[in-house]
Coordinates of C-alpha atoms in Angstrom, one line a residue:
X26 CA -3.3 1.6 0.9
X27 CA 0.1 0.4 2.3
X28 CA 2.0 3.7 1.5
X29 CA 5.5 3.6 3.0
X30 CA 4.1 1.7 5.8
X31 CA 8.0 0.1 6.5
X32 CA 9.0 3.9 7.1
X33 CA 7.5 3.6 10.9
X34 CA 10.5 2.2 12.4
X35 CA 13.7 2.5 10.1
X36 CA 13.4 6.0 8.4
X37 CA 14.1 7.7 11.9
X38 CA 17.9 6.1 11.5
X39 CA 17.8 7.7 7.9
X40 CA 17.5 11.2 8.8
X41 CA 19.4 14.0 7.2
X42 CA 18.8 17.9 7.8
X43 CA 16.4 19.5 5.0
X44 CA 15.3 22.7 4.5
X45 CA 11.7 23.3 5.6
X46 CA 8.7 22.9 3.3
X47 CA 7.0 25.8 1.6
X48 CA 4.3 27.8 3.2
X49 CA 0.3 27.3 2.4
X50 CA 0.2 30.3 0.5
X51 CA 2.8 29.1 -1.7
X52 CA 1.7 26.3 -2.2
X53 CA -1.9 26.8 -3.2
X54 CA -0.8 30.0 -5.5
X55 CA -0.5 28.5 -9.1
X56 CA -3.9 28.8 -11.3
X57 CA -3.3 25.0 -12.1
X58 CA -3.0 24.0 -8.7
X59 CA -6.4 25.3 -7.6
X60 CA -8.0 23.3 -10.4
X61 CA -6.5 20.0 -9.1
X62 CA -7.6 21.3 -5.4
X63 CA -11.7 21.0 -6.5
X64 CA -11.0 18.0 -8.3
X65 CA -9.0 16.1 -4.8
X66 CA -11.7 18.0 -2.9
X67 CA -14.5 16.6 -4.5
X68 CA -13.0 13.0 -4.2
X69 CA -12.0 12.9 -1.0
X70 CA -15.4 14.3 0.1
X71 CA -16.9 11.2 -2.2
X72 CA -17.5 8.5 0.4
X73 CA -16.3 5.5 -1.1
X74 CA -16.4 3.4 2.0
X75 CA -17.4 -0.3 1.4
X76 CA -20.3 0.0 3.8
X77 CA -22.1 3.6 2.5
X78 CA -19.9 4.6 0.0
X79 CA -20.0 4.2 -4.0
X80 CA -16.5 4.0 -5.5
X81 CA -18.8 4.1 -9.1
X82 CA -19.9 7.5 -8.3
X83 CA -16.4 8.9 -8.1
X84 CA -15.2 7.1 -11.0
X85 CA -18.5 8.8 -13.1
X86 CA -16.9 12.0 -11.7
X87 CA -13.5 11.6 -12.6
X88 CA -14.8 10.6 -16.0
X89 CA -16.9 13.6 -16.4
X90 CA -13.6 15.7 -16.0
X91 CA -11.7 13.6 -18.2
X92 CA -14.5 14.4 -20.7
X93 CA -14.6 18.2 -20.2
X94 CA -10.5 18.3 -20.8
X95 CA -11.2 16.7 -24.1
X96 CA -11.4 12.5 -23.9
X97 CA -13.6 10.3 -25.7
X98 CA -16.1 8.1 -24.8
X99 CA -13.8 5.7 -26.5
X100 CA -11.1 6.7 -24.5
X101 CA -12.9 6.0 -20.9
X102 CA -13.8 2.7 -19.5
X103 CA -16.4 2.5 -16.6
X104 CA -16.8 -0.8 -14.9
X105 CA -18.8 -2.5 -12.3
X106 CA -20.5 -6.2 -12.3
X107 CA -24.2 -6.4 -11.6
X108 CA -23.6 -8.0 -8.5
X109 CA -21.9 -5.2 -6.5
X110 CA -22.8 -2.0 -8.5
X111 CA -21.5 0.5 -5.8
X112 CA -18.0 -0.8 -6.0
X113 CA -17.3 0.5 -9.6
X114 CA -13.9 1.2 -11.4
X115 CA -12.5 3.5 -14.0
X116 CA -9.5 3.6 -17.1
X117 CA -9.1 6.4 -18.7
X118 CA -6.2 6.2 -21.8
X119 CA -4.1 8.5 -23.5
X120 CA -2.5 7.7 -26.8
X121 CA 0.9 7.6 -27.8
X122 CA 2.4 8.8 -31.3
X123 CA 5.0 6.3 -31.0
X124 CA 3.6 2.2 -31.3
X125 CA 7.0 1.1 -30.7
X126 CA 6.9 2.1 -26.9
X127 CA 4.4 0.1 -24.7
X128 CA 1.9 1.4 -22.2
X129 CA 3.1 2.8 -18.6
X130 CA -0.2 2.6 -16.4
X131 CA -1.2 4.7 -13.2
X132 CA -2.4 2.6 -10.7
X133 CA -4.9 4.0 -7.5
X134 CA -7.5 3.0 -5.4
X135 CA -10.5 5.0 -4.6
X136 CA -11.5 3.2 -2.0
X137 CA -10.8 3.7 1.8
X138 CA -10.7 2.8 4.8
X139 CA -14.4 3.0 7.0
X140 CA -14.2 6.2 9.9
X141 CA -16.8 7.1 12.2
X142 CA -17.8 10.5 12.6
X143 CA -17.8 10.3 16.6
X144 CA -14.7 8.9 16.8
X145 CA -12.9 11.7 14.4
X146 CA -11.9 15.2 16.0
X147 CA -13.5 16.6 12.5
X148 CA -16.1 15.2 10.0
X149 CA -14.0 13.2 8.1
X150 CA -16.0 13.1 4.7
X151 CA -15.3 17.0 4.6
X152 CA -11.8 17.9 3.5
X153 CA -10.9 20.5 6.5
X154 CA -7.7 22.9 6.3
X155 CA -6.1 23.8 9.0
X156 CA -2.7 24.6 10.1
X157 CA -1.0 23.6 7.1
X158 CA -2.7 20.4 7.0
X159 CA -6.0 18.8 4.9
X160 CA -7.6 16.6 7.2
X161 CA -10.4 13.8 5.9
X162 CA -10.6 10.1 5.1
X163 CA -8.5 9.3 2.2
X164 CA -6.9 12.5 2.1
X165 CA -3.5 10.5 2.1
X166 CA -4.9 6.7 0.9
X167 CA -5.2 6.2 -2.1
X168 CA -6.8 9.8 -3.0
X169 CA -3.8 12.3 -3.0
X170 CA -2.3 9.7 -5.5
X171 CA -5.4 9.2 -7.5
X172 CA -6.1 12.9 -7.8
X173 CA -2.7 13.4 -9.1
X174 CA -3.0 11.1 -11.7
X175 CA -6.6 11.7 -12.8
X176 CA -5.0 15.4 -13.1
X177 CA -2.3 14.1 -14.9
X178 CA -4.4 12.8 -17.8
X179 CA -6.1 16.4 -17.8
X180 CA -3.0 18.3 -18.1
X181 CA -1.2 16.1 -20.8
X182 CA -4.5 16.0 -22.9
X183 CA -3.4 19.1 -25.3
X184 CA 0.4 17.6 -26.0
X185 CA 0.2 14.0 -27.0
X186 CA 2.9 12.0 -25.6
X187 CA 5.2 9.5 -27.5
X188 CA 4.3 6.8 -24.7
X189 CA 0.3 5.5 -24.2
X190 CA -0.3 6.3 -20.8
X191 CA -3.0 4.4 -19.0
X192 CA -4.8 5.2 -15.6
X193 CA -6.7 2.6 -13.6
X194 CA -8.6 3.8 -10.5
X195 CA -10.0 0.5 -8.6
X196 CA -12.0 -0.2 -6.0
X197 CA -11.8 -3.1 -3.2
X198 CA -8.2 -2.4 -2.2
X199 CA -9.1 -1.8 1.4
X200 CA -11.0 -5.0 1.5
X201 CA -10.5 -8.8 1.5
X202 CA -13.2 -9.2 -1.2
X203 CA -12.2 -6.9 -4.3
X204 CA -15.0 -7.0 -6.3
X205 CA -14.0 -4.5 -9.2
X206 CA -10.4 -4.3 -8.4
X207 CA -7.1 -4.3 -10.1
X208 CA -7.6 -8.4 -9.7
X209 CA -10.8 -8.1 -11.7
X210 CA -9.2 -6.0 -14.6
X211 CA -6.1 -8.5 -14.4
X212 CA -8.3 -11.2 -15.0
X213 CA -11.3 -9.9 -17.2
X214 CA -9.7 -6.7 -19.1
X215 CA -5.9 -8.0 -19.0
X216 CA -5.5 -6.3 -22.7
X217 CA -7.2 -3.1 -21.4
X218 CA -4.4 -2.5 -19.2
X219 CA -1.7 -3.9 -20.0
X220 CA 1.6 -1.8 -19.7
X221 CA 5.2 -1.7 -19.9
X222 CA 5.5 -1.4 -16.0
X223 CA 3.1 0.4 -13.5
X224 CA 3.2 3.3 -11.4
X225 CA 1.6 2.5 -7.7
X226 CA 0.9 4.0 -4.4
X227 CA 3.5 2.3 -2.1
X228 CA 6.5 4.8 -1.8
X229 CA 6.8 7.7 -0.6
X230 CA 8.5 9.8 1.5
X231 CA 9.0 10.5 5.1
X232 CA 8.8 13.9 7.3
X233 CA 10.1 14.6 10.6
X234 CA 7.9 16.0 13.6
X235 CA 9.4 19.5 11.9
X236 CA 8.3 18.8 8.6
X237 CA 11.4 18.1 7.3
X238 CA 12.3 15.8 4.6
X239 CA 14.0 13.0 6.0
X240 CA 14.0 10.3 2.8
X241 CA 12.3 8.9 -0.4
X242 CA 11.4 5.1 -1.4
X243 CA 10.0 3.7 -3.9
X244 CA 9.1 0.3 -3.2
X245 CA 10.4 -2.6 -5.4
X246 CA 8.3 -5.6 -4.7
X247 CA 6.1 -6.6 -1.4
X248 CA 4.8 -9.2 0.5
X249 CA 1.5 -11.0 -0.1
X250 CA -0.9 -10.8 2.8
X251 CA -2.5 -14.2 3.4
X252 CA -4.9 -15.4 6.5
X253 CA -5.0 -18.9 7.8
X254 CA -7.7 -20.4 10.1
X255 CA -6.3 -22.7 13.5
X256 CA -9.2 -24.5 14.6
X257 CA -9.5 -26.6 17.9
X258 CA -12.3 -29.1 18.8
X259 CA -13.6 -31.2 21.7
X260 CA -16.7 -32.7 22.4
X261 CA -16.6 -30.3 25.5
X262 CA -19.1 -30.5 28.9
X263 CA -19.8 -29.6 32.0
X264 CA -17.6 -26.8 33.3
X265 CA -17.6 -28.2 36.7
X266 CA -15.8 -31.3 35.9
X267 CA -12.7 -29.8 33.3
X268 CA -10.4 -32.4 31.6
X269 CA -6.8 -31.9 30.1
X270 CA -8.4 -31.9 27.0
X271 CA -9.5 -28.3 26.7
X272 CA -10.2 -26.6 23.3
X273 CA -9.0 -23.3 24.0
X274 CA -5.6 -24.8 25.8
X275 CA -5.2 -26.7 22.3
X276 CA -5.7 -23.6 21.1
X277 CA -3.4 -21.5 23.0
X278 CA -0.6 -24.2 22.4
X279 CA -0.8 -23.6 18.9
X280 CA -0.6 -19.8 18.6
X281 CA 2.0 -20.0 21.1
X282 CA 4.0 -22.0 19.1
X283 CA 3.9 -19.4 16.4
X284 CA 4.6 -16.7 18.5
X285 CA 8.0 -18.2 19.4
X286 CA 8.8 -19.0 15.8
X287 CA 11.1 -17.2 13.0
X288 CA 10.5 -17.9 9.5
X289 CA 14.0 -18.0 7.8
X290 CA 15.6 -14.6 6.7
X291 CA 15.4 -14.2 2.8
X292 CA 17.2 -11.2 0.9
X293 CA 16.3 -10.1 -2.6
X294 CA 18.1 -7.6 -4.7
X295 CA 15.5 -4.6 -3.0
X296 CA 15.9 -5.7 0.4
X297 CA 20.0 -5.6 -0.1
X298 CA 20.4 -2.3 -1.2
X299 CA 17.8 -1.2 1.0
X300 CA 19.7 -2.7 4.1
X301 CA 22.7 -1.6 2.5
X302 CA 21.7 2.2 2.8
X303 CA 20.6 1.4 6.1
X304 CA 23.5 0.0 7.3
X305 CA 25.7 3.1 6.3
X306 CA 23.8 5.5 7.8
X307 CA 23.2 3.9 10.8
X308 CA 26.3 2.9 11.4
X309 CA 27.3 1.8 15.2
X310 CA 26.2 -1.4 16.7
X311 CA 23.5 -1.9 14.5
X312 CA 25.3 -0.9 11.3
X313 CA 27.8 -3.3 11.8
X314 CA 24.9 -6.3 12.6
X315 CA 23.0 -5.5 9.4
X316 CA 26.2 -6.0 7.7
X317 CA 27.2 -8.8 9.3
X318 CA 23.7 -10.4 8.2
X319 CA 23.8 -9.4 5.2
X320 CA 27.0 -11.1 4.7
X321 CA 25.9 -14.3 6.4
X322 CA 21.8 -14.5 7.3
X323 CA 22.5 -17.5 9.9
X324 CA 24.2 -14.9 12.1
X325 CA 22.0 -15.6 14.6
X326 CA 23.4 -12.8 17.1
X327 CA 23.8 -10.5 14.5
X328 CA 19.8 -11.1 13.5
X329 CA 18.9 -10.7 17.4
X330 CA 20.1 -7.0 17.1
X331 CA 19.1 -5.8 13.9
X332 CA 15.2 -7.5 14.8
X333 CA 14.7 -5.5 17.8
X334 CA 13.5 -3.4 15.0
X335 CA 10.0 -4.6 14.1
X336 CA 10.1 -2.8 10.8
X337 CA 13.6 -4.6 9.7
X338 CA 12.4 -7.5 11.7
X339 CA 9.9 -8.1 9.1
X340 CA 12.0 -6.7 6.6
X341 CA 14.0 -9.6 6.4
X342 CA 11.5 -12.5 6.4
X343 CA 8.1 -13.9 6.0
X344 CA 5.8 -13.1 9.6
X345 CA 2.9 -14.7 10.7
X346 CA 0.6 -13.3 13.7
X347 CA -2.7 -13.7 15.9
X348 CA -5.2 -11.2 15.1
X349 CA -8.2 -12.6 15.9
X350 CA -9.2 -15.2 18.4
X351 CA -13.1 -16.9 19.0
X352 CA -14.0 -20.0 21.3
X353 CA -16.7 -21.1 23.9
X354 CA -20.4 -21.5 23.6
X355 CA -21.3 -20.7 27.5
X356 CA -19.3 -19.2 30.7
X357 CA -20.7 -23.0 32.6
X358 CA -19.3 -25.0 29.7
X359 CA -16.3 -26.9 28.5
X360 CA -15.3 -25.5 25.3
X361 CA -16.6 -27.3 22.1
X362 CA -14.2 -24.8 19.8
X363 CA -12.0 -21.9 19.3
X364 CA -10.6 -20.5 16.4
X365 CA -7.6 -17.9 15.9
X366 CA -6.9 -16.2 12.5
X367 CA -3.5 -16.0 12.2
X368 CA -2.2 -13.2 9.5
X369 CA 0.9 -14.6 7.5
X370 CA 2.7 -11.4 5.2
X371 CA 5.2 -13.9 2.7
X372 CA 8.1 -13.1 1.5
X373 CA 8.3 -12.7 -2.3
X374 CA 9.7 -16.5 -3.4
X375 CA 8.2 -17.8 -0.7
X376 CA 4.4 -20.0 -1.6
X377 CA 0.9 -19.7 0.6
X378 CA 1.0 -23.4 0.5
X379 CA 4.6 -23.4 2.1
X380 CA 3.4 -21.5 4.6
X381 CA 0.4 -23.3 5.6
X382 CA 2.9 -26.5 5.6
X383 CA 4.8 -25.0 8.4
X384 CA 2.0 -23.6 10.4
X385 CA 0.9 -27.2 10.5
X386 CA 3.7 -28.1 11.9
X387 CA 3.6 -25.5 14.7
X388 CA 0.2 -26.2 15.2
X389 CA 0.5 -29.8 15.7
X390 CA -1.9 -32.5 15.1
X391 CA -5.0 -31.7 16.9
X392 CA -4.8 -28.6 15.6
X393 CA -6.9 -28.0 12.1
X394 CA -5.0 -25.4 9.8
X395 CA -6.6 -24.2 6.7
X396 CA -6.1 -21.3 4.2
X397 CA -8.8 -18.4 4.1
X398 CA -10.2 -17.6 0.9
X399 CA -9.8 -15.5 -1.2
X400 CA -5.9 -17.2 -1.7
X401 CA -4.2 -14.1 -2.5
X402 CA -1.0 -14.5 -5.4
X403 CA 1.9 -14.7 -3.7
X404 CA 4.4 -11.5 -4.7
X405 CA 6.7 -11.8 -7.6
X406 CA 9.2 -8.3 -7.1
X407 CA 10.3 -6.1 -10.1
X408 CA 14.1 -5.6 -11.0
X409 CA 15.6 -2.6 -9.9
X410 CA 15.6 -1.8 -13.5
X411 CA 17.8 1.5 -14.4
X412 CA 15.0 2.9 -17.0
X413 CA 12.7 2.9 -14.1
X414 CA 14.4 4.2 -11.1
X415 CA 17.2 6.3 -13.2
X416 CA 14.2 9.0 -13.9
X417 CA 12.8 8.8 -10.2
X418 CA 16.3 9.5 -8.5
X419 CA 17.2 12.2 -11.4
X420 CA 13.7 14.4 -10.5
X421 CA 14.2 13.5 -6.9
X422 CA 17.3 15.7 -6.6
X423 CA 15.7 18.4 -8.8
X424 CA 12.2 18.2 -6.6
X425 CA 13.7 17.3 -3.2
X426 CA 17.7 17.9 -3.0
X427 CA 19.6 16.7 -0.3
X428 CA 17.1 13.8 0.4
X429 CA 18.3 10.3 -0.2
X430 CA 16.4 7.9 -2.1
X431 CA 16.2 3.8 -1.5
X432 CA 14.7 1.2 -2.9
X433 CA 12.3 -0.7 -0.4
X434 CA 10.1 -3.7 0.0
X435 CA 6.7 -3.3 1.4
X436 CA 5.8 -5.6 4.3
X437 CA 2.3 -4.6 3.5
X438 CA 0.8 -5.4 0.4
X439 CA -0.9 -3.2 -2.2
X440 CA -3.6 -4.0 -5.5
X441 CA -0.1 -3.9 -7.6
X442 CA 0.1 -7.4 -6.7
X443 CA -2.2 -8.8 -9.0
X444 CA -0.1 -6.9 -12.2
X445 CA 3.1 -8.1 -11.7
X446 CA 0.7 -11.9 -11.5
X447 CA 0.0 -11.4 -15.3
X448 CA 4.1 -10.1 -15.8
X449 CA 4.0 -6.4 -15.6
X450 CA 6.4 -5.1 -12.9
X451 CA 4.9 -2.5 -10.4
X452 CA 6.6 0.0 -8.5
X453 CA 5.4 2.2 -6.0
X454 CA 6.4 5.6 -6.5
X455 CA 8.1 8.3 -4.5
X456 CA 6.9 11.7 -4.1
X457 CA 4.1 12.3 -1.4
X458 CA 5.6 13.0 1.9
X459 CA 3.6 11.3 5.1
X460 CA 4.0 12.5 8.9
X461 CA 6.2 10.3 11.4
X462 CA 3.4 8.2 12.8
X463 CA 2.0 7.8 9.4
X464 CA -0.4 10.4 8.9
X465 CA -3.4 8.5 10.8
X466 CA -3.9 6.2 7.6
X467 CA -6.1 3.4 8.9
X468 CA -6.3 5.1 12.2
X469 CA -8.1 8.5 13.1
X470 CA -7.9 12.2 11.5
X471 CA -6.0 11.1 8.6
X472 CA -4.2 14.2 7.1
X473 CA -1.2 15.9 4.8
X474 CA 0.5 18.8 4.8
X475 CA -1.0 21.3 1.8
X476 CA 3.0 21.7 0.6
X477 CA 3.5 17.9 0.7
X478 CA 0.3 17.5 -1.5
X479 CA 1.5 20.0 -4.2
X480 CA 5.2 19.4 -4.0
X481 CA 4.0 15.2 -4.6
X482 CA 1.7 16.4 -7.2
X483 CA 4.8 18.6 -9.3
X484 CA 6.7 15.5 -8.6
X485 CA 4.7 12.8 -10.0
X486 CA 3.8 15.2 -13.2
X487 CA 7.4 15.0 -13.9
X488 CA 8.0 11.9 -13.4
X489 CA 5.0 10.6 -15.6
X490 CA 6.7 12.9 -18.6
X491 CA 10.4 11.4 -18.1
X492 CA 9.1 7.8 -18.6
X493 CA 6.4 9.2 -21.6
X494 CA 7.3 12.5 -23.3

């Protein structure tokens, strides 16, 4: 999942007071609530890790609770090819009374990211409380989302809405290889889910190290992640006798050369009025350099200033970066190759093939530079459409008053990728608040706050009504 992940270095800058969040008791005291907890537990505690886990085994389960709150068979897809049977998928559908209104979809992953039990302060394939918080893997990404909408469905099942609302819960977001994913439905079951516009994990909101609420996004569009291959080779030697022509040197030349290079700065209409906001609140030196870019992007001084912040840095244009480097065959020989992957996250207009063009160019001749497979689609971002983002800003104040929300682009990149591909804009929605440093998403003892689970949960209920009741 790539919830909020720009919120690590700007939403600091964005602060406002806010009143503290509810305590665990309150949070956990509505009849309702406790239902959703067993189903969230239950998933979470489902390992669906690409190694061990079985994303088709929490999709039967979410079905079989679908079933109990009154769906069809007819109403419930369960997918997985032969090949990779483990790595299943689930959409679930709830029919409108009105035929003139098309489909919204909820969009979530069940998959996660892998965790190792010695490396974790607790076990985390057991949902643990304590102190306020719910620690496991997934307990933030994807699962607090897909919960909420898997207990959406259950909820809405007595009171038909006027909209269709379709849920799609994927696997193979956490890896390169999706195998049942959103791209598989885009491609194979396109009619199955299509939708009006989707509803995605990729918002968010942002706490302080108080638990305060500091600000809500909900992102507009985001980069597509794409890895490229440098390769360097030499007919290599005796390592007592070196040469000039060295591999790895070749090698090194090359990701140097990208190191020391900017891609162009590129503004859409997200970006803008997130840098907009930015700017205002802000204010001082930086303030006035973000305006001054956003005014004129070949400001070259004013750019210097506003990218000693990584997360604008990258913000404003496509990056490329060394993530992975390989060369030599002995420690007595001259190297024969050495390889760097070098990950590229493009900015939406910009092409994969455009890219690799002026990676080429950095790398120079004797430098091979080649596109990894799978080719990713490169990103095509939503409009900030008023139907949309009107509802989101209107429950925000209601749900989280005082807190500011913005629209954002993800420098990350997120399954909703391969929807907006076959036209149907996705936005990631607000609503689940995530710690300063993230909540250890990717990274060890993942966790959320109980209130910041319910409080998303009310939020995201509501919001699912406004756009289909």
């Amino acid at each position: 999942m790539r919830l909020a992940k720009w919120l690590g270095g700007v939403a600091a800058a964005l602060a406002i007071p806010g009143a503290m969040l509810p305590g665990i008791a309150a949070a956990q005291g509505r009849p309702d609530q406790k239902a959703f907890f067993d189903l969230y537990k239950q998933l979470v505690e489902t390992n669906t890790s690409l190694s061990v886990g079985s994303c088709t085994q929490a999709s039967a389960q979410i079905a079989d609770r679908l079933k109990a709150a009154g769906y069809k068979d007819a109403d419930i897809t369960l997918f997985a090819v032969p090949e990779h049977p483990k790595d299943g998928g689930i959409v679930a559908i709830l029919p409108g009374t009105d035929k003139k209104l098309k489909p919204m979809l909820l969009l979530g992953h069940l998959d996660m990211v892998e965790a190792k039990r010695e490396d974790w302060t607790r076990d985390p394939f057991k949902l643990i409380e304590e102190d306020g918080f719910l620690y496991g893997r997934g307990t933030v990404d994807d699962k607090a989302m897909s919960a909420i909408w898997a207990d959406t469905l259950i909820r809405l099942k007595k009171t038909p809405p006027k909209r269709t609302i379709k849920m799609a819960l994927t696997c193979g977001e956490e890896t390169t290889f999706a195998f049942n994913g959103a791209e598989w439905l885009a491609k194979n079951k396109p009619d199955l889910i299509a939708a009006e516009f989707v509803l995605n994990e990729g918002g968010g909101g942002r706490l302080d190290s108080d638990g305060k609420r500091e600000l809500l996004a909900v992102q507009v569009g985001e980069k597509a992640a794409q890895n490229y291959t440098f390769l360097a080779t030499n007919p290599g030697g005796h390592s007592s006798q070196p040469t000039p022509e060295n591999a790895i040197y070749g090698l090194a030349d090359a990701v140097k050369a990208v190191q020391g290079y900017e891609f162009p700065i590129h503004l859409t209409d997200t970006t803008r009025a997130f840098l907009t906001a930015t700017a205002q609140k802000v204010g001082g030196q930086l303030g006035d350099a973000i305006t001054r870019l956003l005014a004129n992007p070949d400001d070259k001084a004013a750019d210097a200033i506003v990218s000693q912040d990584k997360a604008l840095h990258s913000t404003l244009r496509t990056t490329c970066v060394a993530t992975l480097l390989q060369a030599g065959h002995a420690e007595n020989a001259l190297p024969q190759r050495a390889t760097a992957n070098i990950n590229c996250r493009i900015f939406p207009g910009e092409t994969v093939d455009g890219t690799l063009a002026r990676l080429k160019e950095l790398a120079g001749a004797k430098v091979t530079v080649t596109a990894n497979q799978p080719v990713r689609p490169t990103a095509i971002s939503p409009k900030l459409d008023p139907k949309i983002i009107g509802p989101m800003k209107t429950l925000a104040a209601k749900h989280f008053p005082g807190v500011p929300l913005v629209p954002m682009m993800s420098t990350g990149a997120t399954d909703g990728i391969f929807f907006q591909t076959i036209g149907i804009p996705v936005y990631g929605a607000p609503g689940i608040f995530i710690e300063k440093d993230m909540s250890g998403i990717h990274g060890l003892n993942e966790r959320i706050r109980v209130s910041s689970l319910y409080d998303g949960r009310d939020y995201l209920y509501d919001l699912v009504k406004a756009y289909a009741y």
